[in-house]
C-alpha positions as a printed NumPy array, in Angstrom:
array([[ 17.401,  32.528,  60.128],
       [ 15.65 ,  35.064,  57.599],
       [ 19.141,  34.934,  55.883],
       [ 19.324,  31.356,  55.886],
       [ 16.166,  31.08 ,  54.119],
       [ 17.069,  33.701,  51.607],
       [ 20.298,  31.545,  50.872],
       [ 18.403,  28.333,  50.626],
       [ 15.784,  29.755,  48.661],
       [ 18.58 ,  31.256,  46.223],
       [ 20.064,  27.855,  46.013],
       [ 17.083,  26.404,  44.957],
       [ 16.476,  28.874,  42.356],
       [ 19.92 ,  28.422,  40.683],
       [ 19.257,  24.635,  40.823],
       [ 16.343,  24.829,  39.006],
       [ 17.446,  27.181,  36.639],
       [ 20.632,  24.819,  35.801],
       [ 17.876,  21.784,  35.097],
       [ 16.015,  23.828,  32.842],
       [ 19.042,  24.758,  30.835],
       [ 20.604,  21.247,  30.829],
       [ 17.51 ,  19.91 ,  29.54 ],
       [ 17.653,  18.534,  26.024],
       [ 16.172,  20.681,  23.19 ],
       [ 13.8  ,  18.242,  20.831],
       [ 13.353,  19.476,  17.465],
       [  9.857,  19.065,  15.841],
       [  9.717,  16.529,  13.027],
       [ 10.378,  17.633,   9.682],
       [  7.395,  17.987,   7.31 ],
       [  7.513,  15.115,   4.886],
       [  8.07 ,  15.197,   1.103],
       [  6.32 ,  12.078,   0.046],
       [  5.988,  10.192,  -3.102],
       [  3.504,   7.845,  -3.51 ],
       [  4.453,   5.119,  -6.498],
       [  2.777,   1.977,  -7.937],
       [  0.089,   0.453,  -9.916],
       [ -4.053,   0.958,  -9.351],
       [ -4.156,  -0.465,  -5.86 ],
       [ -1.755,   2.67 ,  -5.153],
       [ -3.635,   4.917,  -7.53 ],
       [ -7.246,   4.347,  -6.147],
       [ -8.798,   2.406,  -8.77 ],
       [-11.989,   1.029,  -7.432],
       [-12.833,   4.257,  -5.414],
       [-15.141,   5.415,  -8.238],
       [-13.614,   9.107,  -8.072],
       [-10.493,  10.297,  -9.951],
       [ -9.062,  13.356, -10.427],
       [ -9.461,  15.045, -14.023],
       [ -5.47 ,  15.805, -14.553],
       [ -4.815,  11.702, -14.019],
       [ -6.086,  10.576, -17.103],
       [ -5.922,   6.653, -17.842],
       [ -3.882,   6.658, -14.519],
       [ -7.264,   6.849, -13.111],
       [ -5.469,   8.648,  -9.446],
       [ -8.34 ,   9.159,  -6.884],
       [ -8.489,  11.697,  -3.814],
       [ -9.838,   8.681,  -1.918],
       [ -6.763,   7.015,  -2.237],
       [ -4.526,   5.568,   0.723],
       [ -1.619,   7.978,  -0.651],
       [ -3.556,  11.018,  -0.756],
       [ -5.635,  10.316,   2.496],
       [ -2.146,   9.872,   4.238],
       [ -0.617,  12.922,   2.832],
       [ -3.963,  14.747,   3.902],
       [ -4.004,  13.718,   7.554],
       [ -0.177,  14.332,   8.082],
       [  2.396,  17.145,   8.011],
       [  3.584,  17.181,   4.24 ],
       [  5.663,  19.627,   2.648],
       [  5.403,  18.16 ,  -0.971],
       [  3.204,  15.363,  -1.892],
       [  3.981,  13.771,  -5.631],
       [  1.425,  11.147,  -6.554],
       [  2.575,   9.396,  -9.914],
       [  0.977,   5.895,  -9.233],
       [ -0.932,   4.405, -12.565],
       [ -3.262,   2.244, -13.189],
       [ -2.388,  -0.766, -15.164],
       [  1.347,  -0.185, -13.84 ],
       [  4.226,  -2.936, -14.199],
       [  7.517,  -2.692, -12.481],
       [  8.871,  -1.828, -16.015],
       [  6.372,   1.361, -15.847],
       [  7.64 ,   2.203, -12.236],
       [ 11.291,   2.262, -13.468],
       [ 10.641,   4.032, -16.518],
       [  8.038,   7.052, -15.623],
       [  8.025,   7.22 , -12.122],
       [ 11.332,   7.192, -10.451],
       [ 12.17 ,  10.616, -11.988],
       [  9.913,  12.188,  -9.212],
       [ 12.24 ,  11.082,  -6.258],
       [ 15.456,  12.858,  -5.297],
       [ 17.711,  13.026,  -2.559],
       [ 15.077,  15.464,  -0.566],
       [ 12.278,  12.764,  -0.393],
       [ 11.804,  11.396,   2.492],
       [  9.008,   8.852,   2.488],
       [  8.129,   6.299,  -0.666],
       [  5.018,   3.673,  -0.74 ],
       [  4.595,   1.768,  -3.337],
       [  2.16 ,  -0.831,  -4.099],
       [  3.338,  -3.212,  -7.644],
       [  3.811,  -6.749,  -8.813],
       [  0.251,  -7.797,  -9.343],
       [  0.183,  -6.807, -12.884],
       [  3.511,  -8.362, -13.774],
       [  2.027, -11.711, -12.851],
       [ -1.075, -11.347, -14.783],
       [ -3.826, -10.44 , -12.212],
       [ -6.178,  -9.422, -14.574],
       [ -6.309, -12.193, -16.675],
       [ -6.194, -14.598, -13.718],
       [ -9.228, -13.085, -12.376],
       [-11.01 , -12.947, -16.071],
       [-10.312, -16.857, -16.324],
       [-11.354, -17.856, -12.426],
       [-15.028, -15.461, -13.429],
       [-15.276, -17.002, -16.825],
       [-13.498, -20.717, -16.696],
       [-14.278, -23.627, -14.137],
       [-12.724, -24.643, -11.096],
       [ -9.625, -26.505, -12.977],
       [ -9.462, -23.618, -15.253],
       [ -9.595, -21.257, -12.434],
       [ -6.678, -23.434, -10.646],
       [ -4.475, -23.194, -13.727],
       [ -4.574, -19.711, -13.946],
       [ -3.535, -19.087, -10.627],
       [ -1.059, -21.75 , -10.797],
       [  0.756, -19.846, -13.475],
       [  0.524, -16.69 , -11.598],
       [  2.308, -18.248,  -8.72 ],
       [  4.866, -19.461, -10.869],
       [  5.522, -16.015, -11.792],
       [  5.274, -14.285,  -8.877],
       [  8.154, -17.369,  -7.789],
       [ 10.279, -17.241, -10.702],
       [  9.92 , -14.065, -12.696],
       [  8.83 , -11.166, -10.193],
       [ 11.636, -11.414,  -7.703],
       [ 14.256, -10.268,  -9.775],
       [ 11.915,  -7.135, -11.351],
       [ 11.152,  -6.492,  -7.852],
       [ 14.776,  -6.29 ,  -6.95 ],
       [ 15.358,  -4.197,  -9.996],
       [ 12.613,  -1.604,  -8.644],
       [ 13.857,  -1.142,  -5.208],
       [ 17.453,  -0.791,  -6.194],
       [ 16.312,   1.977,  -8.151],
       [ 14.294,   3.845,  -5.702],
       [ 17.061,   3.437,  -3.132],
       [ 19.245,   4.634,  -5.929],
       [ 16.71 ,   7.687,  -6.652],
       [ 15.548,   8.404,  -2.581],
       [ 18.626,   7.505,  -0.503],
       [ 17.371,   9.463,   2.432],
       [ 13.904,   7.671,   1.929],
       [ 11.718,   5.485,   4.087],
       [ 10.186,   3.131,   1.898],
       [  7.316,   1.701,   2.511],
       [  5.669,  -1.289,   0.409],
       [  2.092,  -2.112,   0.678],
       [  1.164,  -5.853,  -0.021],
       [ -2.339,  -6.761,  -1.696],
       [ -5.142,  -8.038,   0.112],
       [ -7.032, -11.542,  -0.293],
       [ -9.489, -10.701,  -2.467],
       [-12.449, -13.225,  -1.754],
       [-14.615, -14.457,   1.253],
       [-16.09 , -17.992,   1.527],
       [-19.907, -18.619,   1.989],
       [-22.97 , -17.478,  -0.116],
       [-22.23 , -15.54 ,  -2.875],
       [-24.089, -13.847,  -5.664],
       [-21.653, -13.8  ,  -8.299],
       [-22.635, -16.921, -10.834],
       [-20.573, -19.877, -10.68 ],
       [-17.888, -18.015,  -8.416],
       [-17.257, -21.237,  -6.315],
       [-15.809, -21.662,  -2.831],
       [-12.761, -23.523,  -4.774],
       [-12.259, -20.894,  -6.844],
       [-12.237, -17.863,  -4.18 ],
       [ -9.867, -20.246,  -2.244],
       [ -7.318, -20.543,  -5.014],
       [ -7.476, -16.61 ,  -5.545],
       [ -6.601, -16.025,  -1.882],
       [ -4.182, -18.902,  -2.245],
       [ -2.813, -16.857,  -4.946],
       [ -2.498, -13.554,  -3.07 ],
       [ -0.646, -15.583,  -0.139],
       [  1.982, -16.453,  -2.453],
       [  2.324, -12.98 ,  -3.737],
       [  2.541, -11.462,  -0.342],
       [  5.638, -14.123,   0.713],
       [  7.571, -12.779,  -2.603],
       [  6.81 ,  -9.054,  -2.214],
       [  7.776,  -8.998,   1.484],
       [ 10.712, -11.203,   1.022],
       [ 12.138,  -8.873,  -1.622],
       [ 10.924,  -5.581,   0.233],
       [ 13.043,  -7.256,   3.217],
       [ 16.045,  -8.134,   1.271],
       [ 16.005,  -4.21 ,  -0.091],
       [ 15.807,  -2.659,   3.541],
       [ 12.121,  -1.67 ,   3.005],
       [  9.235,  -1.716,   5.288],
       [  6.585,  -4.166,   3.888],
       [  2.758,  -3.131,   5.027],
       [  1.215,  -6.306,   5.044],
       [ -2.687,  -5.673,   4.048],
       [ -4.443,  -8.982,   4.558],
       [ -5.68 ,  -8.982,   7.914],
       [ -6.781,  -5.734,   7.571],
       [ -8.931,  -6.732,   4.864],
       [-10.16 ,  -9.772,   6.414],
       [-14.02 , -10.505,   6.375],
       [-14.224,  -7.726,   3.692],
       [-13.602,  -9.166,   0.413],
       [-15.794, -10.065,  -2.444],
       [-19.004, -12.201,  -1.547],
       [-18.629, -10.907,   2.13 ],
       [-21.884,  -8.89 ,   3.422],
       [-19.5  ,  -5.699,   4.269],
       [-17.297,  -5.922,   1.111],
       [-14.447,  -3.341,   0.988],
       [-13.499,  -4.885,  -2.512],
       [-15.459,  -4.507,  -5.541],
       [-16.758,  -7.634,  -7.7  ],
       [-17.162,  -7.569, -10.785],
       [-17.675,  -3.768, -11.662],
       [-18.882,  -1.513, -14.522],
       [-15.961,  -0.306, -15.754],
       [-14.465,  -3.648, -15.516],
       [-10.99 ,  -1.851, -14.474],
       [-12.526,  -1.616, -11.083],
       [-13.602,  -5.252, -10.585],
       [-11.523,  -6.435,  -7.602],
       [-10.135,  -3.391,  -6.466],
       [-10.716,  -1.674,  -2.999],
       [-13.531,   0.746,  -2.556],
       [-13.538,   3.765,  -0.611],
       [-13.513,   1.611,   2.523],
       [-10.691,  -0.18 ,   1.617],
       [ -8.632,   2.287,   1.284],
       [ -9.936,   4.467,   4.389],
       [-10.319,   1.525,   6.891],
       [ -7.979,  -1.19 ,   5.609],
       [ -4.992,   0.907,   3.791],
       [ -4.933,   3.995,   5.431],
       [ -4.597,   2.357,   9.071],
       [ -1.871,  -0.105,   7.849],
       [  0.437,   2.801,   6.365],
       [ -0.363,   4.848,   9.355],
       [  0.71 ,   1.541,  11.715],
       [  4.293,   1.857,  10.108],
       [  4.705,   5.398,   9.629],
       [  3.064,   7.122,  12.794]])
């Protein structure tokens, strides 16, 4: 009986060892080689804190891209987003930072291509009809001019970083309805600005999907926190003017970063 117990015990040990040896080995995920491209919404304009070496590009340590890099395993982080950038600027000045070694690219681009700042200015200074006209012109450019520009830009990103996951972060709706301390900034104006944001999101998401990229929609994350809300995550008219209608520190940390985390982990 004692010998039988020894035999059974030895057999069990061999079986356990076989199970351990047969278990698959999972390699730890490699650190990301991350490049952040785009315009002022990507660079962090509106956070009111910028690195000295970024100059007029106004790159912020509080921008969603920097926050993501700080909170993930990143072997290399290249931050070239720049205030005022349009698609042509991305193609001419930012893509040389990408390579076959790049594993993650984020980009916010397109707002300046359709005249974002002039639309906001016309809506703030003009009447309801003037705002409606300005937004309509922006929507027309979004539908008729922007798709080809995005297609070219996205194709160039794919060529420059063929092994990267590319996340296209959209723009938020900028305003909320109701009581507002901004003179003459009517509910009608605010609604038209948000309508324009929806058109822009529709165009950008469609072109991102066509390119095989991931579109990260920021509109719901900012809901209830636009200009004229009681808890604004987007700056209203500001000094300096460039920070107007751009996400603040909370907008990047509480809206954009969670949206990016949701698609990257």
